[in-house]
Amino acid sequence: MSSKRLLQAKIGSLTLRSPAIIASGVWPMEPERWPSGVVDNVGAICTKGLTLSPKEGNRGIRIWETNCGLLNSIGLQNPGLEAFLKNEFDQLKDCGCPIIFNLAFHREEELYHLLDILTSFGFTGTVEINVSCPNVSGGGMTWALNLASLEKVLKRARALWRGDMWVKLSPNVPKICDGAIVAESCGADAVVVANTWLGLAIDVKRKKPVFERIFAGLSGPAILPLSLRLVWEAASAVKIPVIGCGGVADAEGALAMLMAGASAFQVGTALFSDFEVVKKICDGIENYMAENQINDLEEIVGIAQKA
Amino acid sequence: MSSKRLLQAKIGSLTLRSPAIIASGVWPMEPERWPSGVVDNVGAICTKGLTLSPKEGNRGIRIWETNCGLLNSIGLQNPGLEAFLKNEFDQLKDCGCPIIFNLAFHREEELYHLLDILTSFGFTGTVEINVSCPNVSGGGMTWALNLASLEKVLKRARALWRGDMWVKLSPNVPKICDGAIVAESCGADAVVVANTWLGLAIDVKRKKPVFERIFAGLSGPAILPLSLRLVWEAASAVKIPVIGCGGVADAEGALAMLMAGASAFQVGTALFSDFEVVKKICDGIENYMAENQINDLEEIVGIAQKA
Amino acid sequence: MTMNGTRDLGAIVLEKFQFSDELFMIRVLPEEDSSIPLPGQFYLLKSWEGFDPLLSRPFAPIAVHENGSLDFLVKVVGRGTKIINSSIEGAKVKLRGPCGKPFPAPSGQRLLLLGGSVGIAPMLFAYKRYKDIVPAKLVIGVPGGEWENFCKSELMSDTNLEVFSDDGSIGRSGTPLTFLTEEGVGTDDEVWACGPIGMLKALGGSLIHKVREDQVYVSLEARMACGIGGCLGCVIPTTLGNRRVCADGPVFRMSEVSWDEL
Amino acid sequence: MTMNGTRDLGAIVLEKFQFSDELFMIRVLPEEDSSIPLPGQFYLLKSWEGFDPLLSRPFAPIAVHENGSLDFLVKVVGRGTKIINSSIEGAKVKLRGPCGKPFPAPSGQRLLLLGGSVGIAPMLFAYKRYKDIVPAKLVIGVPGGEWENFCKSELMSDTNLEVFSDDGSIGRSGTPLTFLTEEGVGTDDEVWACGPIGMLKALGGSLIHKVREDQVYVSLEARMACGIGGCLGCVIPTTLGNRRVCADGPVFRMSEVSWDEL
Ligand SMILES: Cc1cc2nc3c(=O)[nH]c(=O)nc-3n(C[C@H](O)[C@H](O)[C@H](O)COP(=O)(O)OP(=O)(O)OC[C@H]3O[C@@H](n4cnc5c(N)ncnc54)[C@H](O)[C@@H]3O)c2cc1C
Ligand SMILES: Cc1cc2nc3c(=O)[nH]c(=O)nc-3n(C[C@H](O)[C@H](O)[C@H](O)COP(=O)(O)OP(=O)(O)OC[C@H]3O[C@@H](n4cnc5c(N)ncnc54)[C@H](O)[C@@H]3O)c2cc1C
Ligand SMILES: Cc1cc2nc3c(=O)[nH]c(=O)nc-3n(C[C@H](O)[C@H](O)[C@H](O)COP(=O)(O)O)c2cc1C
Ligand SMILES: Cc1cc2nc3c(=O)[nH]c(=O)nc-3n(C[C@H](O)[C@H](O)[C@H](O)COP(=O)(O)O)c2cc1C
Ligand code: FES
Ligand code: FES
């Protein structure tokens, strides 16, 4: 069995070469900017959050460092799905791993429209429906907060979309299980648990909030223990794969995600600190599997829940 | 105006010599163990969580380090309020600042009984009602999750307790404002926002959760941006003082808490890294006030909300 | 696939020289082969393990040596630069770079290089690199006495240099813009500048109608996370919409930048 | 008010000596006056800025020198010790200590000191401190070849010493307990031990009915946060209920510890 096989992760109809997925919004969409070799071990890459119309994103300060974390308020800056398909997707699509379309929307019709555009374009792969962006007014994570409207929009989206459908949930909800169960019942192929945590930073010199929109989303190693808890809860509540997201930065954190019940995991902020992080994580998981005589990644998934 | 006056914080009937309060459960209750000078700048000290009957606390691993954070599952180990009053309070009470009794309970009658014991003992100071401990089954933070029972227990406690009553809320709730508003309406003198965040750690070597109770409470600098957000929200919702708690580790974080709306703040985990942290924070705030010609701490409180 | 050769590199501190409490030069030697940077490009640097601070800090080299070692001039302003300042010889650091687009190759006209405060770094690098190819003049502005040792150091020797300081304690009194007013600038001069945002904004006014618009370039600063154009954390408003300082810049045509919105 | 003189201290690395990839000695000099530790006491040490890792790591000194400098013998096992291992001479570190209760003053009987792996540290310190006062014998157990340089080092010279190794590659084959079985122990001997939990558990069996129960002490390890008895993170079960390793220990009477629950 080749070592490549060892790391394979299955999510819906996809078989990823590794469980390490690059999270939405952190990685350039121009492959020529990727340091060589860095995506060799990557299982899939999520696009930045794409919307129907182009968005300029938020003004003012957009990123702010916290202890072991990063607050961001990018605000979904993107050229719009159509321009992305026209100008950016072409160079991206042969990068060696699946590209996952992260779709963000304000009104529900926008999502249906986005799916139509993808269908017309001939894309039959995976979409990651982003109901969890904390950095825009209306839409964004408010979708994850209202279970009834979440159900409505996901049902309709499911009917429209033939490819795999992931739902990226918000951690800023009373119970992560509720959203996960709704997503499953609507036919989602996986839930991504989760997005950034709502936080605040104050610029004490200027005596005011750092960000124009006041709250921003916290990511990075600081939040790993919190994401792990959500993954554990979500994985106990649904049978579809859970994709862990939030704070993975080394093999130990990645293994913890898998053992808590995630079938794969995303890596975002950690790439800011180290381009080699995905390679190091994959090597670490492989070594762990070898040392523990584990031949299939699936054996690890959720193992801590069974203990 | 003496520099001491500068730092005074008013919470209910208390005037604290500084806004820096030592959080519950992190500091030895034996003053002879305190490195000299360390509490000179401390505004008040919260006792460890005290219960009606002695508690052994949790078995197995109790603390686990995360990136910039600490998960703990101590489980309220304490000798019980009566033994504490008999054996420990005496040496503590003349330490130079108010001692705040952190009271934890499982059934509501326990809280009333605890308050009776304190009354009989002749204590007329401040209690911090802990409705937010994540590390015990039943009681603990489940109190903060059910607003109706929270209201019932706080109303009754208010009727029983003549001294100041703080309510320490849980961050693991849908909306922090709800609990804060309940506490205010029941006559609390302050709300403490908040306690530790529910997290999970996996021991990948043993392939199981680190803690016997699986989830544990996350504290430390990692959570500061999250606590700040809650403080901002709570301070917008109630008029009683908000005491910020969670991740304060330097003057900048303390100032951020104050500017976000906290009238004072607690320091816990940061003491593990540095005994001098409270002194450094107080010096930092004083310097900031001097540089910005601010003569009264109250001028800073909530200033970022007004911006 | 890689256009610019940006990589993460281990490096070792060869030398650290303290000009004052808040200003130092640090020379680091990458442990692996790496691309040679051009003036205007920069590196993200950190000297700590772990994720606190989380982000590496951007610095533009002032020199590259034959053995591949890089010199940075660093001003201590906050947490990250304070920790870097505590590095000692032999310590390990991490570099990400070279990042960003460099200044364009000089056209052959006189090169007027204006550097304010640590904005001097890329200007000095440009000066040393291009002085034998085109006529070049380096004009720097420093805040005051704290910078004296730096101005007198070997780094600045052998340089067609003008120094201005805010309080006149070093060189002439004023800023690099004073030079423009006092000595004028030729229509065909190429002008490159790096420094505090106020200086760059004022530069626009000083140069207007004096030099050809498309020959004025500035190198800008922004908070950065990824350094390669991924996070969109470092964008600035330009006439073409938001542009990433780390990837589309840090060097921009003066005329492209929407100064009013900055 | 302070009973034990525990303090946070800045210190500087005077020397670092690598015995093998995973074992080193580090000598640090506190920058301020501080209490002199007794054998059994320990320090929390960190060599990094910031909060990642968050907690300092506990180590028992193997020696204290006249100038106040402290020697620690450290085995690299995880993240913290790895970072400490990357410290170089001249680097700054932080110490919290001395923490904990030391071994009681020797009674005058023969002192039998048993150290396994890094548990050797406090035993060596105790040996050097008390060998001129009472008859003392140091018995150490090491895992194997990785420890050879340490065993042959100056630290171990001039010592009434027996070395055991698991594989017999250094000294005799076996553990410190082998010594007890082979050479016996006197009823009045005082026995102090520090090492892996398995060794300490087995020690109980080896000594039973051979020495007076109240003369056997062990020094225990636990995960620690505060180091001064505040957080209750380091408790172990004893016959008297939970006890804090950092404050009530790390030295406990063998008979006090509830070994079965550990
Ligand atoms: C392309 C580029 C090249 C640079 N070259 C040099 C150089 O050669 N030498 C040098 O000393 N510095 C240079 N800088 C600036 C340097 O990166 C910052 O001073 C450094 O990141 C501050 O880190 P810190 O942790 O010490 O400060 P922090 O604690 O992060 O911040 C201190 C203060 O500076 C502000 N600040 C921090 N970073 C930025 C930023 N990027 N833009 C605006 N304000 C900021 C903060 O808000 C805060 O008020 C360069 C920056 C860029 C983008
Ligand atoms: C009083 C006392 C004195 C000590 N003296 C020495 C000494 O002189 N020399 C020396 O090398 N070591 C000594 N130790 C042990 C040392 O503190 C640990 O090896 C160190 O903290 C590990 O840090 P790390 O970050 O490298 O490992 P981590 O990454 O924190 O942990 C690595 C592995 O060790 C386990 N672990 C970590 N700390 C402990 C612990 N306290 N108890 C049980 N398991 C743990 C972890 O679960 C993990 O499996 C002493 C410990 C105590 C409590
Ligand atoms: C700069 C930045 C931009 C992001 N943009 C998006 C986005 O467009 N869509 C989205 O679903 N998530 C976005 N995220 C969230 C990440 O995809 C990820 O869910 C989050 O950062 C937690 O993972 P991490 O801790 O590994 O970074 C962004 C995060 C960062 C830091
Ligand atoms: C070891 C430990 C024990 C704690 N015990 C208690 C407790 O008994 N009662 C309580 O209300 N909070 C307890 N807490 C929570 C702290 O008081 C505080 O709310 C929390 O740690 C967040 O603040 P920090 O980040 O400054 O530590 C404990 C925290 C820690 C780390
Ligand atoms: S720093 Fe990430 S896009 Fe520029
Ligand atoms: S480490 Fe805190 S009580 Fe022992």
XYZ file of N, CA and C and ligand atoms in Angstrom, chain A residues 205, chain C residues 42 57-60 73-75 77-81 118 121 220-224 250, ligand 1:
119
model
N -4.877 52.898 21.680
C -4.344 54.224 21.352
C -5.449 55.136 20.831
N 10.652 42.517 -0.017
C 10.790 42.458 1.435
C 10.649 41.019 1.923
N 6.928 39.613 10.817
C 6.900 41.050 10.542
C 7.628 41.375 9.243
N 7.057 42.258 8.437
C 7.696 42.613 7.160
C 8.850 43.622 7.306
N 9.943 43.315 6.654
C 11.088 44.237 6.608
C 11.724 44.189 5.223
N 12.170 45.332 4.770
C 12.855 45.428 3.479
C 14.353 45.383 3.732
N 17.410 46.849 8.656
C 17.442 47.954 9.604
C 16.079 47.987 10.271
N 16.074 47.822 11.589
C 14.789 47.652 12.258
C 14.597 48.683 13.357
N 13.432 49.263 13.360
C 13.061 50.174 14.435
C 12.125 49.441 15.379
N 9.180 49.164 17.489
C 7.933 49.914 17.665
C 6.904 49.166 18.502
N 6.978 47.855 18.538
C 5.963 47.096 19.261
C 6.502 45.743 19.674
N 5.584 44.830 19.875
C 5.914 43.534 20.434
C 6.901 42.742 19.572
N 6.598 42.646 18.291
C 7.420 41.823 17.405
C 8.837 42.360 17.293
N 8.969 43.648 17.036
C 10.310 44.209 16.879
C 11.073 44.171 18.205
N 12.543 54.311 8.833
C 12.951 52.993 8.332
C 12.651 52.807 6.852
N 15.478 51.944 4.422
C 16.017 50.618 4.111
C 16.007 50.289 2.618
N 4.943 51.121 -0.155
C 3.989 51.329 0.949
C 4.071 50.244 2.013
N 3.522 50.567 3.174
C 3.443 49.585 4.262
C 1.997 49.207 4.525
N 1.807 48.003 5.044
C 0.480 47.587 5.498
C 0.671 46.427 6.452
N -0.286 46.240 7.307
C -0.334 45.043 8.131
C -0.410 43.829 7.227
N 0.352 42.803 7.507
C 0.347 41.645 6.618
C 0.190 40.337 7.371
N 4.956 45.930 -2.799
C 4.665 47.180 -2.078
C 4.940 48.426 -2.915
C 6.879 46.088 2.968
C 7.274 46.574 4.345
C 8.611 46.848 4.604
C 8.991 47.283 5.865
N 10.320 47.509 6.105
C 10.721 47.864 7.350
C 12.111 48.023 7.643
O 12.972 47.833 6.793
N 12.461 48.335 8.907
C 11.531 48.526 9.887
O 11.919 48.790 11.025
N 10.227 48.395 9.636
C 9.792 48.060 8.394
N 8.450 47.904 8.150
C 7.519 48.130 9.254
C 7.530 46.938 10.174
O 7.033 45.814 9.500
C 6.664 47.200 11.411
O 7.252 48.244 12.143
C 6.590 45.975 12.295
O 5.799 44.997 11.670
C 5.992 46.297 13.638
O 5.926 45.117 14.382
P 5.775 45.146 15.969
O 5.323 43.818 16.364
O 7.000 45.646 16.601
O 4.759 46.241 16.145
P 3.158 45.988 16.564
O 3.093 45.740 18.012
O 2.578 44.998 15.614
O 2.609 47.404 16.191
C 3.152 48.575 16.787
C 2.428 49.746 16.225
O 2.606 49.842 14.834
C 1.375 49.676 14.132
N 1.658 48.834 12.978
C 2.211 47.610 13.009
N 2.392 47.162 11.769
C 1.943 48.103 10.950
C 1.866 48.222 9.548
N 2.334 47.259 8.748
N 1.324 49.327 9.033
C 0.874 50.287 9.842
N 0.952 50.254 11.175
C 1.464 49.185 11.710
C 0.473 49.036 15.124
O -0.880 49.350 14.930
C 0.938 49.615 16.416
O 0.429 50.863 16.628
C 8.035 47.482 6.886
C 6.706 47.201 6.621
C 6.309 46.758 5.375
C 4.892 46.450 5.108
